[in-house]
Coordinates of C-alpha atoms and ligand atoms in Angstrom, one line a residue:
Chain A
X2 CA -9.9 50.4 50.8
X3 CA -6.2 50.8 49.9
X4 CA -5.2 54.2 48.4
X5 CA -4.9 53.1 44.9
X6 CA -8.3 51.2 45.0
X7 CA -9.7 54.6 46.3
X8 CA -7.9 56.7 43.9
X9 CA -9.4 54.2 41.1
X10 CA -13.0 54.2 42.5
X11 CA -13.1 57.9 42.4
X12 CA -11.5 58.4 39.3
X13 CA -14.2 56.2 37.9
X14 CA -17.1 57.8 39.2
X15 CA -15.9 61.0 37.6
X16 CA -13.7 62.6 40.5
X17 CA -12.1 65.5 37.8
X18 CA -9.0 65.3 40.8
X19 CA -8.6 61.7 40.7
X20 CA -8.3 61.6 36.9
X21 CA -5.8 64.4 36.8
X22 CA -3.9 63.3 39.8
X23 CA -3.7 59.6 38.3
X24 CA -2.2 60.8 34.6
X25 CA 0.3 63.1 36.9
X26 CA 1.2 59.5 38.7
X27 CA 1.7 58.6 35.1
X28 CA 3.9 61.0 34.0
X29 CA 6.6 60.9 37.0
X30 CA 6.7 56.9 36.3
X31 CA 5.5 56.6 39.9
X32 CA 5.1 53.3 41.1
X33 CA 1.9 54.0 43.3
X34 CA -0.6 54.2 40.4
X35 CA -0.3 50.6 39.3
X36 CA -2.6 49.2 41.4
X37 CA -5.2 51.9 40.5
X38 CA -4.4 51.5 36.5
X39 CA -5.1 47.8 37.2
X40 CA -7.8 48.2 39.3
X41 CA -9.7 50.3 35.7
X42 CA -8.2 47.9 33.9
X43 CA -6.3 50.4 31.6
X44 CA -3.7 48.4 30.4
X45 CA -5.8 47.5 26.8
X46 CA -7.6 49.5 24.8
X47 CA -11.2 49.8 24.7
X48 CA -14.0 51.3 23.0
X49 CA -12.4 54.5 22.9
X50 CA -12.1 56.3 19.1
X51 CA -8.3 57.7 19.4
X52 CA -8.0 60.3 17.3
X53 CA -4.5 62.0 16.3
X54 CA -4.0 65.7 15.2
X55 CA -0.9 66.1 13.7
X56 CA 0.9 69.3 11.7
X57 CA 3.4 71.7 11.8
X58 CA 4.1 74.6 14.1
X59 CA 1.1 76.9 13.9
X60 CA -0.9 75.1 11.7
X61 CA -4.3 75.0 13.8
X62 CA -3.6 72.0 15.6
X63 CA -5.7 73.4 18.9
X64 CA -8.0 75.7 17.2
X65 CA -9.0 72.8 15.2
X66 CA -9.4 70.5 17.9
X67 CA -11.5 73.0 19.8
X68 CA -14.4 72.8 17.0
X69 CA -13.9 69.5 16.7
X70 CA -14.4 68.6 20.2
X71 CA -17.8 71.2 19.3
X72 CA -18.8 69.0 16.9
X73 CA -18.3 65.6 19.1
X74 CA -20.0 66.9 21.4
X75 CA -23.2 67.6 19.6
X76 CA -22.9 64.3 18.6
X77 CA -23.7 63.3 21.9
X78 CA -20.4 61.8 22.4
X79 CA -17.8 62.5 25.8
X80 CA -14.3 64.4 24.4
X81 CA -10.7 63.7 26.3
X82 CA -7.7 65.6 24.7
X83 CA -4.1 65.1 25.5
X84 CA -2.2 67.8 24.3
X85 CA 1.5 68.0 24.0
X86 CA 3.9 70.4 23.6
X87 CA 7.4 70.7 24.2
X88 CA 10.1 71.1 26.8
X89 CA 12.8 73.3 26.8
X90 CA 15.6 71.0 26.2
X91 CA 18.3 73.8 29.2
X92 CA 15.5 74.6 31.4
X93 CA 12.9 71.5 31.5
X94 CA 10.4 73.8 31.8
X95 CA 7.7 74.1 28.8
X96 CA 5.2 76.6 28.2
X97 CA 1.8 74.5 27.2
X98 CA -0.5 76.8 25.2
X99 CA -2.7 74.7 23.2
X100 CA -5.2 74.9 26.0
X101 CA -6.1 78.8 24.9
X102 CA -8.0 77.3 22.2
X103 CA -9.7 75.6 23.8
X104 CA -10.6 76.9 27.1
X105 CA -14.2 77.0 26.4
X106 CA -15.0 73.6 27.0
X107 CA -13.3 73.1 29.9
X108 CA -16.6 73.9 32.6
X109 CA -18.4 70.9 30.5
X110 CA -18.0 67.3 32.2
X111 CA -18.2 66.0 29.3
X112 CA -15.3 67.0 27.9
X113 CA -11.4 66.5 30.2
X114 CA -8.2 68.6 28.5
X115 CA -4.7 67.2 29.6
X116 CA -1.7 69.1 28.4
X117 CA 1.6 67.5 28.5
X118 CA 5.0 68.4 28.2
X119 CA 7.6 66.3 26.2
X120 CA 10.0 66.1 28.9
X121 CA 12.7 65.3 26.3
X122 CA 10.9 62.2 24.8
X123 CA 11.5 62.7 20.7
X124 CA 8.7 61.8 18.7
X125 CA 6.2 64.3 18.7
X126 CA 4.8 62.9 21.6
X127 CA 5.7 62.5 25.7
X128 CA 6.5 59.4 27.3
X129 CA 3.2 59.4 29.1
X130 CA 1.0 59.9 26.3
X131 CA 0.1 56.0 25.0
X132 CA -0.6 55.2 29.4
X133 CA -2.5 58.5 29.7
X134 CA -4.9 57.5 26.5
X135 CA -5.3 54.2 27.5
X136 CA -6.8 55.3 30.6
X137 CA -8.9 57.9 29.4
X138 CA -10.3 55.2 27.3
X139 CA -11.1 53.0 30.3
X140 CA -12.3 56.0 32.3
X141 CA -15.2 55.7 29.1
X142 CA -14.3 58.5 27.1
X143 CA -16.1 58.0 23.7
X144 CA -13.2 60.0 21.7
X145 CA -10.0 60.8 22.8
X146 CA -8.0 63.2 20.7
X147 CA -4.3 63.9 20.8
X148 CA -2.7 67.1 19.8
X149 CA 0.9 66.6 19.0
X150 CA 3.8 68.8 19.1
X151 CA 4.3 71.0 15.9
X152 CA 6.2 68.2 13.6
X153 CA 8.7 68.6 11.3
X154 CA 9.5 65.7 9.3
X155 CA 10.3 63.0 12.1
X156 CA 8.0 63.0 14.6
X157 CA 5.3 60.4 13.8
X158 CA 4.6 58.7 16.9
X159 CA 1.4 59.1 16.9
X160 CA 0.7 56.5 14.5
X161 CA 1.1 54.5 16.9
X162 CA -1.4 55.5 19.5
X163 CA -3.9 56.9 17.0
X164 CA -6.6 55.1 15.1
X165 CA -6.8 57.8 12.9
X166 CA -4.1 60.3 12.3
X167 CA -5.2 63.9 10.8
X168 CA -2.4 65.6 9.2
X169 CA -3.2 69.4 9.2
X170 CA -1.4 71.4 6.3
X171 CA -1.8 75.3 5.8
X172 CA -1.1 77.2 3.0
X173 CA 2.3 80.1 2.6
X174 CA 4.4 77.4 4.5
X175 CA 6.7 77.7 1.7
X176 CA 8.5 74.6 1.4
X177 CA 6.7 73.0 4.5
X178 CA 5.0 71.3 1.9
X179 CA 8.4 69.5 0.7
X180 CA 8.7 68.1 4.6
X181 CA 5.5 66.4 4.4
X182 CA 7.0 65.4 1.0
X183 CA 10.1 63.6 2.9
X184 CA 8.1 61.2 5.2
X185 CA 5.3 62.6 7.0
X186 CA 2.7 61.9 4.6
X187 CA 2.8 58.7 4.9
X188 CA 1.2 58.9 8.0
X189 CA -2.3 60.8 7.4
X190 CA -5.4 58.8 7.4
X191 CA -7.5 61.8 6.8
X192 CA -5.9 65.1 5.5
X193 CA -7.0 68.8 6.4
X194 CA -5.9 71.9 4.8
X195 CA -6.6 74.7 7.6
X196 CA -6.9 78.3 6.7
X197 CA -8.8 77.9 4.2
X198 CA -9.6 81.8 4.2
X199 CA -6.2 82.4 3.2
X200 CA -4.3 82.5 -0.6
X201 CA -3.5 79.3 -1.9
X202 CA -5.4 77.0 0.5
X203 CA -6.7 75.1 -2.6
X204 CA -3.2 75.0 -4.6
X205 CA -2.2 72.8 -1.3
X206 CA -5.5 70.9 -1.9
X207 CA -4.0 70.3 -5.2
X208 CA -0.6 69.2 -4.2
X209 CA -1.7 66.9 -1.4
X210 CA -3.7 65.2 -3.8
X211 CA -1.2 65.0 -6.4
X212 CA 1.2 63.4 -3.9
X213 CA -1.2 61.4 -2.6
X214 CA -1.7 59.9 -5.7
X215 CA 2.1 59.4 -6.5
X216 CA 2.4 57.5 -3.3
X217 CA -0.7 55.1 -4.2
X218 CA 0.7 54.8 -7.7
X219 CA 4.3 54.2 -6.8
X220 CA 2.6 52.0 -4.6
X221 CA 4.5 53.6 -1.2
X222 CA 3.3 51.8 2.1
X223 CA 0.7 54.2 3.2
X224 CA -1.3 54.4 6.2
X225 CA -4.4 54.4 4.0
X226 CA -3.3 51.8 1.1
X227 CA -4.1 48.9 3.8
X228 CA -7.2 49.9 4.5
X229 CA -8.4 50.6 1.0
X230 CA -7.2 47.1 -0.2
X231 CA -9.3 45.7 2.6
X232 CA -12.0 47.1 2.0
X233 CA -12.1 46.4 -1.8
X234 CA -11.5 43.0 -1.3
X235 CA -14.3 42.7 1.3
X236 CA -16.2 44.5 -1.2
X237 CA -15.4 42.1 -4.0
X238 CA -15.4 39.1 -1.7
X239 CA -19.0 39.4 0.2
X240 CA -20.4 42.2 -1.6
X241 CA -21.4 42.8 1.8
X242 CA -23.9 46.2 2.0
X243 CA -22.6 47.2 5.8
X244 CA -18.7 47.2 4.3
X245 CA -20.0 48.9 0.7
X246 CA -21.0 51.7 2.8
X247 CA -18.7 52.2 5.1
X248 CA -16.2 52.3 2.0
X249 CA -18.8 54.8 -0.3
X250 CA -19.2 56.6 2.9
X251 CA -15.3 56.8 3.3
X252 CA -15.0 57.5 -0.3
X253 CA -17.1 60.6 -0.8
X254 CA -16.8 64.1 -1.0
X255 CA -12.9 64.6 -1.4
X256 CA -11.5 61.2 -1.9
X257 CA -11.7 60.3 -5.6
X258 CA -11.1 58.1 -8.7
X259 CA -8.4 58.7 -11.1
X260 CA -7.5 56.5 -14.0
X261 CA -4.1 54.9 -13.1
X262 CA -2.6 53.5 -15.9
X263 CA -5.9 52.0 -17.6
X264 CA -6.3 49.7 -14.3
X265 CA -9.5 50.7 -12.8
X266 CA -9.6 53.9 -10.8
X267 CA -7.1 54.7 -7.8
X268 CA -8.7 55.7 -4.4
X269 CA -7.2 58.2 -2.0
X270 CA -7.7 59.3 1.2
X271 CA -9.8 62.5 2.1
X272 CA -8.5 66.1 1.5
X273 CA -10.8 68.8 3.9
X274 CA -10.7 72.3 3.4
X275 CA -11.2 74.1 6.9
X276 CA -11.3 77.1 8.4
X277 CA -11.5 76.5 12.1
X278 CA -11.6 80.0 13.5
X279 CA -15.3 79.9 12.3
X280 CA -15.4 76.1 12.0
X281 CA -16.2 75.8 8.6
X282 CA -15.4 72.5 6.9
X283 CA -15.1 71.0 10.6
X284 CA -18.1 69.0 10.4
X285 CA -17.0 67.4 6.7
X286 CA -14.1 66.9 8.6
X287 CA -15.5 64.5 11.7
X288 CA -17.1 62.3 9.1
X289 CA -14.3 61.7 7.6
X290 CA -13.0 60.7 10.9
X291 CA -15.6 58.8 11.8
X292 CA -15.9 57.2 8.3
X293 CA -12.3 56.3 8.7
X294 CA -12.7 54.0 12.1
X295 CA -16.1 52.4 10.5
X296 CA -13.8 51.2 7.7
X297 CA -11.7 49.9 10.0
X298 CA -14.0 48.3 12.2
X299 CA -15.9 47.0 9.0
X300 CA -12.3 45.3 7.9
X301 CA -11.0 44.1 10.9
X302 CA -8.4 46.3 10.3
X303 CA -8.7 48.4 13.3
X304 CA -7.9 45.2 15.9
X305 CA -4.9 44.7 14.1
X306 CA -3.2 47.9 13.8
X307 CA -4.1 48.3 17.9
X308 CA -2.4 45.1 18.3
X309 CA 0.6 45.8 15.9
X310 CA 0.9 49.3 18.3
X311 CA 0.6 47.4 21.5
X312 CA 3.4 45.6 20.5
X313 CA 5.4 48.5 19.4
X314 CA 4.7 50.2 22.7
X315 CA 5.7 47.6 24.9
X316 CA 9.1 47.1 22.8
X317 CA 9.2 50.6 23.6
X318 CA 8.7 50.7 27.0
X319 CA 11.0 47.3 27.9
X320 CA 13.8 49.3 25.6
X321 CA 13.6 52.1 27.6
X322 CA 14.3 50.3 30.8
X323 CA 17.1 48.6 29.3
X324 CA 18.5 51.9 28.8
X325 CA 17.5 52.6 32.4
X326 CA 19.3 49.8 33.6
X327 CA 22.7 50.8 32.0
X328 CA 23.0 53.9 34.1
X329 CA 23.3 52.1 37.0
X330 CA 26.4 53.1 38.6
X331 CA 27.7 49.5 38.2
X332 CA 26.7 49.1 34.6
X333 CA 28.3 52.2 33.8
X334 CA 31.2 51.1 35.2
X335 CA 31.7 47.3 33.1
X336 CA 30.5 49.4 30.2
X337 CA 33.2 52.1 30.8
X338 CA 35.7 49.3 31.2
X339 CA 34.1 47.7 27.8
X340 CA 35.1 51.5 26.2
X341 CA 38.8 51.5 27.4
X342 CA 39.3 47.8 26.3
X343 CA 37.9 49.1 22.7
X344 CA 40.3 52.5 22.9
X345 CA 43.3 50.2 23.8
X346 CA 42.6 48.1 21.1
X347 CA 42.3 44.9 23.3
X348 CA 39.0 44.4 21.9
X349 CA 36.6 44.9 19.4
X350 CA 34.1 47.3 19.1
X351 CA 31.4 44.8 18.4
X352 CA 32.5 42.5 20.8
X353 CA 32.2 45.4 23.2
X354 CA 28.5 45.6 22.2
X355 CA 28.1 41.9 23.0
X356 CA 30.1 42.4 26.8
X357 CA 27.6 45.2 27.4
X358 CA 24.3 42.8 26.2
X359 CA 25.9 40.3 28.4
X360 CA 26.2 42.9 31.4
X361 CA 22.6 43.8 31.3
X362 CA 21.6 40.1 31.3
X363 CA 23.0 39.9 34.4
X364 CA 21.2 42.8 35.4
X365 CA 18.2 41.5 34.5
X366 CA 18.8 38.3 36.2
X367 CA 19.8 39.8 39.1
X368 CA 16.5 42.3 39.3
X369 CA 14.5 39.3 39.3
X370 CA 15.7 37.4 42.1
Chain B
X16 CA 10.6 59.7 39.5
X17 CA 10.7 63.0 37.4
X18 CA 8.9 65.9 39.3
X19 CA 7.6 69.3 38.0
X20 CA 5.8 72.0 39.7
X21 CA 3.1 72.5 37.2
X22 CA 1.3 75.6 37.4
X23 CA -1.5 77.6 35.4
X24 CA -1.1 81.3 34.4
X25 CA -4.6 82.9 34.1
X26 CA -6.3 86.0 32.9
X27 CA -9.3 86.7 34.5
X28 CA -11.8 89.1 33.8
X29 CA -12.1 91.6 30.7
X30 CA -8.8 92.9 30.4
X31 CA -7.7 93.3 26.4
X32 CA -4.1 92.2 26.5
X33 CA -2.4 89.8 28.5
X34 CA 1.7 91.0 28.2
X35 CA 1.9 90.7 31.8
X36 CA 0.8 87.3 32.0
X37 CA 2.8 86.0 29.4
X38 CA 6.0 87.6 30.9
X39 CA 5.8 85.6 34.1
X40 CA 4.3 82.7 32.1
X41 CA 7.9 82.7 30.4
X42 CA 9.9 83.4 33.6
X43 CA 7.9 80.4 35.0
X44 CA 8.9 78.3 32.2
X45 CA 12.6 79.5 32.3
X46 CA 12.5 78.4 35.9
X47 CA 12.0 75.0 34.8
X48 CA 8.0 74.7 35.8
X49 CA 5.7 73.6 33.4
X50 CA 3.0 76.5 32.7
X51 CA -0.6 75.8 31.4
X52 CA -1.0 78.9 29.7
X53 CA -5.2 79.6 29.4
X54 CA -5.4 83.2 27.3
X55 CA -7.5 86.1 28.2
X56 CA -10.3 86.3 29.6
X57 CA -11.1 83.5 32.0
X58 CA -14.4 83.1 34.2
X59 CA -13.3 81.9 37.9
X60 CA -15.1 78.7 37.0
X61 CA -12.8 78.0 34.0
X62 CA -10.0 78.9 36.0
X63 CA -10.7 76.4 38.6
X64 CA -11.8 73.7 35.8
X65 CA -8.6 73.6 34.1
X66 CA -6.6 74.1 37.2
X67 CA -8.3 70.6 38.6
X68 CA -7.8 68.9 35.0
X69 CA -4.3 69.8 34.5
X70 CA -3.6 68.7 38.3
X71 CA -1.2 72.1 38.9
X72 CA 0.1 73.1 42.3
X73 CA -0.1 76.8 41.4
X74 CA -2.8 79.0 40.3
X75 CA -0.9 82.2 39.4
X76 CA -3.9 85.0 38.4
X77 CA -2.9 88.7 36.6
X78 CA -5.4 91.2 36.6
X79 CA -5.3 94.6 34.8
X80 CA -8.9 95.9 35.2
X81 CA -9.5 96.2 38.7
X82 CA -11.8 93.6 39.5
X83 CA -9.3 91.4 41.6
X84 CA -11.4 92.4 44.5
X85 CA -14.5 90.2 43.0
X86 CA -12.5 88.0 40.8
X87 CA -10.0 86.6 42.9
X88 CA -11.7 85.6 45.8
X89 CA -14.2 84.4 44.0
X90 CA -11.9 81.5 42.8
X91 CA -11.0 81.1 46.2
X92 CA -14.5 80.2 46.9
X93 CA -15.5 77.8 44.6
X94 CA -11.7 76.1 45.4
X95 CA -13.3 75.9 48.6
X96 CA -17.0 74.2 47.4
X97 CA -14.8 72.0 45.6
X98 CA -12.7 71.2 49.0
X99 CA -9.5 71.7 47.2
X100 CA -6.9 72.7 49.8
X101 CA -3.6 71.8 48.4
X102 CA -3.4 74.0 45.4
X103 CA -1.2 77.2 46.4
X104 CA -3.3 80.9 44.9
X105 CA -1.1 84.0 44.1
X106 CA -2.4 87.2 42.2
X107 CA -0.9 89.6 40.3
X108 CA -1.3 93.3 38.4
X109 CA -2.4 96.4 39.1
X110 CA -4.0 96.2 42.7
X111 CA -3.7 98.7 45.2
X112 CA -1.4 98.5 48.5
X113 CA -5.1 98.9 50.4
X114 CA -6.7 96.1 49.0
X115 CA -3.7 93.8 49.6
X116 CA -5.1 92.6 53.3
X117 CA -8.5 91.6 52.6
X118 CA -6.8 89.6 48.9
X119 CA -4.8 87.7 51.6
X120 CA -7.4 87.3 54.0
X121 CA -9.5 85.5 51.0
X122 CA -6.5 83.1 50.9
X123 CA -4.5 84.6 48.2
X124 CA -1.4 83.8 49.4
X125 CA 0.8 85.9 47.5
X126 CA 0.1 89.3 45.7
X127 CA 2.4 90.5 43.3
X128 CA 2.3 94.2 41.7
X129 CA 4.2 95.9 38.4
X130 CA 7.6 96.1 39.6
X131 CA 8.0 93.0 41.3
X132 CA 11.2 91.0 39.9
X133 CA 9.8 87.9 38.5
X134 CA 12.9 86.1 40.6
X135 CA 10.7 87.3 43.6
X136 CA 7.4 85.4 42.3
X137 CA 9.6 81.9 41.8
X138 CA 10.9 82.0 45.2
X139 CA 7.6 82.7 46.3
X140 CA 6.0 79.7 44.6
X141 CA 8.8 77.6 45.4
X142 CA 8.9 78.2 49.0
X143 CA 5.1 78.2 49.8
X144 CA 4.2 75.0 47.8
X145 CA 1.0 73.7 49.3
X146 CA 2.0 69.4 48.9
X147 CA 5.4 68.5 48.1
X148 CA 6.1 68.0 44.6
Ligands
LIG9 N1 -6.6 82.8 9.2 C1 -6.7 81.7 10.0 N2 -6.0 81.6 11.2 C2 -6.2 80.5 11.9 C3 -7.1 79.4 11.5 N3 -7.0 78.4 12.5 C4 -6.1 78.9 13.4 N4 -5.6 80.1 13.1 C5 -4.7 80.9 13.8 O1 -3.4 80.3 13.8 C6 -2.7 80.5 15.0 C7 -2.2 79.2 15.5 O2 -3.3 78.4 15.9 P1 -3.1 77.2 16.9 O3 -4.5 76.5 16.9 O4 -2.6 77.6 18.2 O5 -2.1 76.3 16.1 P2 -1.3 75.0 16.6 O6 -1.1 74.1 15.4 O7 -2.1 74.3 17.7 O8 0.1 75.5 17.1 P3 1.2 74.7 18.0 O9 0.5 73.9 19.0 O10 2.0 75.8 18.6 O11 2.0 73.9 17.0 C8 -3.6 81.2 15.9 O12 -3.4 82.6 15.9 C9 -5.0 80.9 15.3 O13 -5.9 81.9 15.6 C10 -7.8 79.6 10.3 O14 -8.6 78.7 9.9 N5 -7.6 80.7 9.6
LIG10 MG1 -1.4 73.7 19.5

């Protein structure tokens, strides 16, 4: 058997090492693991639930995550968590602490912890993280949850890799609250207040919703808005029993109806209260998650926001390589020579641009011979 | 191919504070390696778990109590049911110049007390790597 065919084999029969060792491959880009990937055929997702945790600095993220793999897991289901944080940009070295949280489940083989580091990637997430899911999804995970970096108000990545993304608020940010405003709301399928035990938790219950229901009104491309017009049109459609649950099951609790200008009643997505030092809250909180996919999965919804991802991510990847491609010593050369032509005013800057797209054409037409 | 030495800073045992561990935790990081950090209060068993999970080349154990003598080996040994060779073992704290020999003899390969620069533990680590990195 060759190496990556063993490597596979034992990595699917639960060999912890070959797991860890293969997203390691991953990480350094290493040619060697291709085979193996292949060989679990990793490449697609597959049953997998991927979940997204998402929030700023301190919010909970791990602690979170740590009950909510408890709760998972007396579900009966198998837990993989990728958790990232980041690398210092002078050093390249990172600290990765989100594991003390969660240390408690890591002598249970049913549940695998991977913490990554950023290694300069922007977005709230590392370069290996959409391969390293993938194959934890093959490997037959029934969840896999990633832990983002602490966000600010531009790292939202993980909306494409997650299924459903958690935003985690706290209260006494301040005017944390006004950087979800700016743009990261958007992306919350499900939304968590942590710390509930402090002042304030349910004044940022109150704002959430209030922007939330802003966003629906002004009719803002949300994450959610998608899902909840699918589903009321299925509902309307077919009047369907399976999707009317999945959407009153989706619905309950904190989600509710408010009279939008005399049209009907506006939905919005769920706002949790939760404590997770004691875990209180996190159980309201996994059906939510779970009601999430099942509306999804009930719409069709969920195939294609994977496949719109896919997409992204391979743009992605084939971008980066392009970029790779340029710092060949040759490339940077031509493209050097493109700069001076530019300075001298020989040339134009645009026309530049289009000498340096025809420079990596060549390349690529030379890396394929 | 972009390589780190990955390593995981422990606390085993029932010692309250973990300063110590954090300071080389930091150096570690400053050195450029990327440091699972696991908290306080680690059974040998989770030690070993996580090490295996996060695929690190180091272990790197601090101890306050006094129980190195039962603690560390002890990781050694289930290392060894688990016939993992590859992953270099160092310890660290308070641990007296006596118990130093039999530490090694377990297969702790490098022991470490108060005082030591941290520059000393990072050459250590980086000269006594167990598979190339
Ligand atoms: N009072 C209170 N503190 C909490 C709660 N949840 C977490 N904490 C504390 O908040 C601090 C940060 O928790 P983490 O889980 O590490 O937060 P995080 O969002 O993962 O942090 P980063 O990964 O560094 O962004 C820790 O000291 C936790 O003990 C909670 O519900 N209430
Ligand atoms: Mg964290």
């Amino acid at each position: 058997m060759s190496d990556a065919l063993s490597l596979a084999d034992r990595a699917r029969t639960g060999d912890v090492r070959a797991r860890a060792r293969l997203i390691t491959l991953i990480e350094r880009d290493d040619p060697e693991r291709l085979g193996a990937l292949s060989a679990l055929r990793a490449s697609a997702r597959g049953s997998a639930h991927v979940v997204g945790i998402t929030g700023p600095p301190g919010a909970g993220k791990s602690t979170l995550t740590d009950k909510i793999v408890s709760e998972l897991r007396s579900r009966g289901r198998t837990v993989a968590v990728v958790a990232i944080d980041p690398s210092s940009p002078f050093t390249g070295g990172a600290l990765l602490g989100d594991r003390i949280r969660m240390n408690r489940h890591a002598t249970d083989e049913g549940v695998f912890i991977r913490s990554l580091a950023t290694r300069g990637h922007l977005g709230g997430l590392s370069r290996a993280t959409g391969e390293t899911v993938r194959l934890l999804d093959a490997l037959g995970y029934d969840d896999v949850i990633i832990e983002t970096v602490g966000v600010g108000q531009s790292e939202v990545d993980i909306v494409r890799l997650a299924d459903t993304v958690v935003l985690v608020s706290v209260p006494g940010l301040g005017d944390d609250i006004q950087a979800i405003k700016a743009g990261v709301m958007e992306i919350g399928d499900v939304f968590c207040v942590n710390k509930a035990d402090r002042d304030g938790a349910e004044r940022v219950v109150r704002e959430i919703r209030s922007m939330l229901e802003t966003a629906v009104m002004n009719g803002a491309a949300t994450r959610f808005s998608e899902l909840f017009a699918a589903l009321a049109d299925r509902k309307q459609a077919a009047r369907e029993p399976e999707n009317a649950d999945a959407r009153a099951h989706f619905s309950q609790g904190a989600a509710h109806h408010i009279a939008a200008d005399g049209h009907g009643s506006l939905e919005l997505p769920p706002v949790v209260a939760t404590v997770a030092e004691t875990g209180q809250g996190v159980r309201e909180l996994v059906d939510h998650i779970k009601a999430h996919e099942a509306g999804l999965e009930a719409t069709g919804l969920l195939a294609k926001q994977r496949r719109a991802n896919l997409a992204w991510e391979l743009g992605t990847e084939a971008a980066g390589r392009l970029v790779g491609l340029l710092e060949h010593e040759e490339r940077r050369e031509e493209v050097a020579a493109l700069a001076d032509a530019v300075l001298a005013r020989c040339m134009d800057f645009h026309d530049a641009v289009a000498g340096v797209e025809r420079s990596l054409a060549e390349a690529i037409r030379s890396k394929g011979s | 191919m972009e390589r780190k030495i990955r390593v995981l800073v422990a606390k085993p045992g029932l010692d309250g504070h973990d300063r110590g561990a954090k300071v080389i935790a930091r150096a570690l990081r400053d050195a450029g390696m990327e440091v699972v950090y696991t908290g306080l209060r680690q059974t040998p068993e989770q030690i070993v778990a996580a090490a295996l999970q996060e695929d690190v080349d180091v272990i790197a154990m601090s101890i306050l109590s006094g129980a190195h003598n039962h603690l560390f080996p002890r990781v050694m040994d289930i290392l060894r049911e688990r016939n993992v060779q590859d992953i270099l073992v160092i310890g660290g704290g308070v641990i007296p110049d006596d118990d130093i020999p039999a530490l090694k003899a377990a297969g702790i390969a490098g022991v470490f007390t108060p005082g030591t620069p941290t520059s000393a533990t990072i050459d250590f680590i980086k000269n006594n790597l167990k598979r190339s990195v």
